[in-house]
Coordinates of C-alpha atoms in Angstrom, one line a residue:
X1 CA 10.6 -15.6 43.5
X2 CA 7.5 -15.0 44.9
X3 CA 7.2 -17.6 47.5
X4 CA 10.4 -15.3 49.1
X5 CA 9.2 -12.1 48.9
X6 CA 8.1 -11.8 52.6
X7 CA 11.6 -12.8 53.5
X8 CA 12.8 -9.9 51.6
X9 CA 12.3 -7.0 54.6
X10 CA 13.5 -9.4 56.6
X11 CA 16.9 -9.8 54.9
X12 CA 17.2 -6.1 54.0
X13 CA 17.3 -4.9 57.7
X14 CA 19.3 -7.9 58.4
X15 CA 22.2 -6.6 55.4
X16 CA 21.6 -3.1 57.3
X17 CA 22.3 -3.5 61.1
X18 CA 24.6 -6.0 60.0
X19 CA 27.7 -3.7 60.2
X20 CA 26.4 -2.0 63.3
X21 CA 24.8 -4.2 65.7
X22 CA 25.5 -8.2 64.6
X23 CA 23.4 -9.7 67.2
X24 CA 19.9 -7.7 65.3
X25 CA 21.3 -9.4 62.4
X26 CA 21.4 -12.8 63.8
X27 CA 18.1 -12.8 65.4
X28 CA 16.5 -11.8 62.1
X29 CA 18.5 -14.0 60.3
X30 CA 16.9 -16.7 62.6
X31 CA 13.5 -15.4 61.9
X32 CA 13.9 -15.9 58.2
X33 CA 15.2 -19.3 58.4
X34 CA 12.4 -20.4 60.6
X35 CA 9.8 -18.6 58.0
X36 CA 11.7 -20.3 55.1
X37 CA 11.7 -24.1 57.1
X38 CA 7.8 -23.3 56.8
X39 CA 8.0 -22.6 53.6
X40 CA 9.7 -25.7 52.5
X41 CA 7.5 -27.8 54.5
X42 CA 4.4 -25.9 52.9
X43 CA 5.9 -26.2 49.6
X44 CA 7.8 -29.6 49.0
X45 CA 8.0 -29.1 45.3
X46 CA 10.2 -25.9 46.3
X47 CA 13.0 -27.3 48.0
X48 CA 15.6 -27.6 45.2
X49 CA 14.9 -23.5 45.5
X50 CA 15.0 -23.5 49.3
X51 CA 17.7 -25.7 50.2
X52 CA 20.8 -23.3 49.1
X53 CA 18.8 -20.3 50.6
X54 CA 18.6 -22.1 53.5
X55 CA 22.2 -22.9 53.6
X56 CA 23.1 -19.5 52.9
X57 CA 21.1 -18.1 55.7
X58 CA 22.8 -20.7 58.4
X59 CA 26.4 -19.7 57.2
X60 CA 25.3 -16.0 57.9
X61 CA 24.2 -16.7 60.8
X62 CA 27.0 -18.4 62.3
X63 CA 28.9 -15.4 61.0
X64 CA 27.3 -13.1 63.0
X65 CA 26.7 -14.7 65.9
X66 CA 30.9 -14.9 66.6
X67 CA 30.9 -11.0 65.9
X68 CA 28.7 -10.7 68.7
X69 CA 30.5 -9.2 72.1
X70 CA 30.6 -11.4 75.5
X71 CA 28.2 -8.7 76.9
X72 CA 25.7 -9.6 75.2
X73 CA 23.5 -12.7 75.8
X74 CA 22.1 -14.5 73.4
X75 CA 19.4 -16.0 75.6
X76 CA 17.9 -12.2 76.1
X77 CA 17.3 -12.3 72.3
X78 CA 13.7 -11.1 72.9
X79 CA 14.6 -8.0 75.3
X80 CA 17.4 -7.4 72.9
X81 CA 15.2 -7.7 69.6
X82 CA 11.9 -5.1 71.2
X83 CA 13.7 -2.8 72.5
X84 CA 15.4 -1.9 69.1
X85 CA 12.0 -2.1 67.6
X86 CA 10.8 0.1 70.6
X87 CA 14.1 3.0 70.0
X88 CA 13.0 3.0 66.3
X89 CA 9.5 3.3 66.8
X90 CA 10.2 6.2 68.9
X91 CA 12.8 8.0 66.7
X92 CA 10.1 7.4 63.7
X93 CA 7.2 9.1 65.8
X94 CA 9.4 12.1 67.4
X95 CA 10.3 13.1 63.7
X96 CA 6.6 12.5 62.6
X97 CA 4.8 14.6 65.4
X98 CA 7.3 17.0 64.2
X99 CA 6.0 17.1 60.5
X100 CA 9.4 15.6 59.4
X101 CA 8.0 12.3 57.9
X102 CA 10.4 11.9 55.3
X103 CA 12.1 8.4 53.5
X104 CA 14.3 8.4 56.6
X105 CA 11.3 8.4 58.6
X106 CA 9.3 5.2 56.7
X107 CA 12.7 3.9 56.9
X108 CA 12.7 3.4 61.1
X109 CA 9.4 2.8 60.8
X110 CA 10.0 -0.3 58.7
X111 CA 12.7 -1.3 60.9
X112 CA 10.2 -0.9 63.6
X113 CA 7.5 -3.1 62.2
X114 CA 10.0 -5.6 60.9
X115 CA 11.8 -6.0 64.1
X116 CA 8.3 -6.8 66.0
X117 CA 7.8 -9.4 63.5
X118 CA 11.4 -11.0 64.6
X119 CA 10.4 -11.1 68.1
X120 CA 7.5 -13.5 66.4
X121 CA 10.7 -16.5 67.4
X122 CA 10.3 -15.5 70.8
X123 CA 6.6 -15.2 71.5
X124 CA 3.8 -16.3 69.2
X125 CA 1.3 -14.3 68.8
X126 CA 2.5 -11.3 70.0
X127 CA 1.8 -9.5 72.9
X128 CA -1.3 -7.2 72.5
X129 CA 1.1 -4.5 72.9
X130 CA 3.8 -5.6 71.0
X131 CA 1.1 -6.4 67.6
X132 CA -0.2 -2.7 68.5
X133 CA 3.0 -1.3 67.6
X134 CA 4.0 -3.3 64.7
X135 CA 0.2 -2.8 63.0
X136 CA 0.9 1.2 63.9
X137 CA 4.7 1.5 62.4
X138 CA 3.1 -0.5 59.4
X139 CA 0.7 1.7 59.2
X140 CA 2.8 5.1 59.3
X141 CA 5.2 3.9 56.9
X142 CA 2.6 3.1 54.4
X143 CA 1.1 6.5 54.7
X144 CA 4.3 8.5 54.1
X145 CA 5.0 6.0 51.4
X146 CA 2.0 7.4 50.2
X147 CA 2.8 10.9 50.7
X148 CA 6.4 10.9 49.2
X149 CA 5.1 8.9 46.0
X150 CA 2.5 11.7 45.6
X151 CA 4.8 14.2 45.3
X152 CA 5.2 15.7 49.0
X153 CA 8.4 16.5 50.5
X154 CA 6.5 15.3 53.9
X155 CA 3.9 13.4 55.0
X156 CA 0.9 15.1 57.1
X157 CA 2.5 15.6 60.3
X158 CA 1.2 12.5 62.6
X159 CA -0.9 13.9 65.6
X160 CA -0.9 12.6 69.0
X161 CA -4.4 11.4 68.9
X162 CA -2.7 8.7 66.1
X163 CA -0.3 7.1 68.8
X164 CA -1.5 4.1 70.6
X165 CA -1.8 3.9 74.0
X166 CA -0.9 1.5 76.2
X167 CA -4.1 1.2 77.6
X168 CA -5.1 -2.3 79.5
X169 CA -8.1 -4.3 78.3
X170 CA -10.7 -4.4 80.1
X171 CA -10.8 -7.6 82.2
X172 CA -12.9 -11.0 81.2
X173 CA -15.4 -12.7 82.8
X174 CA -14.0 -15.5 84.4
X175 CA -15.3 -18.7 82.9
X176 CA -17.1 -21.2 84.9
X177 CA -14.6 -23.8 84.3
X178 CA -11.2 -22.6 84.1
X179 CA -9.5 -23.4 81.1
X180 CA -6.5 -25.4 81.3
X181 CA -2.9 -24.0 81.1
X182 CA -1.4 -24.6 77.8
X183 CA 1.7 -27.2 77.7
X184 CA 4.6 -25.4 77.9
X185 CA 6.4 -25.9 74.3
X186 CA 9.4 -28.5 74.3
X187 CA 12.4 -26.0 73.8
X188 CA 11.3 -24.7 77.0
X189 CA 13.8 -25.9 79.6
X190 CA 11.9 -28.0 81.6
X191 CA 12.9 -27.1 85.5
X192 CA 15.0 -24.0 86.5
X193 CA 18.4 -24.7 85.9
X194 CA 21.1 -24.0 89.3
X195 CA 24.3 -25.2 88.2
X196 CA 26.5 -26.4 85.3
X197 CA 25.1 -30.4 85.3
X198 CA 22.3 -29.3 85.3
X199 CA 23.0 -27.0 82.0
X200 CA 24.1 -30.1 80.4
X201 CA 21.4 -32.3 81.6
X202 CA 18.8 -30.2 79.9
X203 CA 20.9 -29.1 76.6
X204 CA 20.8 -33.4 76.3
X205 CA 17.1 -33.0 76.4
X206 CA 16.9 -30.3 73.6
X207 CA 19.2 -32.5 71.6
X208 CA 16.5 -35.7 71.7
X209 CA 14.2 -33.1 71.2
X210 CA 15.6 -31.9 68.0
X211 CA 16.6 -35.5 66.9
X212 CA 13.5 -36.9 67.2
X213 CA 11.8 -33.8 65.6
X214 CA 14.2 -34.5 62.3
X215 CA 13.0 -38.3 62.4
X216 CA 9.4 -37.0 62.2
X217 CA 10.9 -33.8 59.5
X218 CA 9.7 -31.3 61.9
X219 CA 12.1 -29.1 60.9
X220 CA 10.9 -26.4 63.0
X221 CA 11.1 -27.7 66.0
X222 CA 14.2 -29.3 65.5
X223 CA 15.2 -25.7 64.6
X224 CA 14.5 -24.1 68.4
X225 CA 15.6 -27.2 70.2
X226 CA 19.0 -26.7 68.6
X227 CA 18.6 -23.1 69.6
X228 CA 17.7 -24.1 72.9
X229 CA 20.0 -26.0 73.0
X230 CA 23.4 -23.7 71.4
X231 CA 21.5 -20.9 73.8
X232 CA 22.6 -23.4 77.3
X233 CA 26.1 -24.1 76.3
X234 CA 26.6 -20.3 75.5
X235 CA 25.8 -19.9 79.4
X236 CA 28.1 -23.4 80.6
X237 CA 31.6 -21.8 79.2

């Protein structure tokens, strides 16, 4: 199926951290179904296809987000989802400076670039920093790919002139009229939230939200306001 096969990374480091860290699993999971909604909306004639992938992905989903522990909170999804990406990147790079840019190394690398991709759910586009690092893991895993399919034990050893910085941009020039601030998008809550009623008040909201979303078969939208939504309740018991 080719209309799936950018799911497919997705899915595979979903099946792998699945065992080990459930709430990964869940936020990729999410990605994927919010890729595939797209995908069906793009695609009508695809749905038969879609729909029981779809379905599948939602029971998954719901599987792993009761293995994961109180501790963690499902509202820091974003923190939780970059700094994996972050440790990966960093184990792929220390083996890589070292000349030791094996399978194992592409492998964190891939986990790298396709966890950056997941935290797409949380912040679209990415952070300058954030698309540096997932074009760089890309890139690195692509050139030991390279390497290995070539014949080489190891890939050239990655030099530190390779790494990315995290160098600021230089600043604009402000424009004569100031632009103004984009809206805020809906799954947003919509004013700091101090106590329990008002938990409730605003998970009502995200549920109008997402019901009125279906009635117009903006799936994705109805998608994070049900998020949203399951995200506030999480924090009410």
């Amino acid at each position: 199926m080719e209309l799936l096969k950018p799911l497919k990374p997705i899915m595979a480091i979903a099946k792998t951290l699945e065992p080990i860290d459930p709430a990964l699993a869940y936020f990729c999971e999410l990605y994927a179904i919010e890729k595939t909604m797209k995908l069906k909306k793009e695609h009508p004639e695809a749905n038969d296809m879609l729909m029981p992938i779809v379905n599948e992905m939602f029971e998954a989903c719901g599987k792993h987000k009761a293995l994961i522990p109180e501790s963690v909170q499902v509202a820091e999804g974003e923190r939780i989802v970059i700094t994996a990406a972050d440790t990966a990147l960093q184990e792929a790079k220390a083996q890589d400076l070292a000349g030791k840019g094996d399978k194992q190394t592409m492998q964190s690398y891939l986990q790298a670039m396709v966890l950056y991709e997941v935290s797409q759910q949380f912040q679209d586009p990415m952070p300058p920093m954030v698309a540096q690092n997932h074009q760089f893991a890309g890139s690195r895993a692509q050139a030991i790919r390279k390497a290995i399919t070539a014949g080489c034990a190891f890939a050239p050893a990655l030099v530190l002139e390779q790494v990315p910085s995290a160098t600021a941009p230089a600043p604009a020039l402000a424009p004569m009229i100031p632009p103004a601030a984009p809206a805020a998008p809906c799954w947003q809550p919509k004013a700091p939230m101090q106590n329990r009623a008002d938990m409730l008040t605003e998970c009502r909201r995200q549920m109008d939200f997402s019901t009125n979303a279906l009635t117009f078969q903006d799936a994705i939208t109805a998608l994070r306001t049900m998020q949203s939504a399951l995200q506030i309740l999480d924090h009410c018991n």
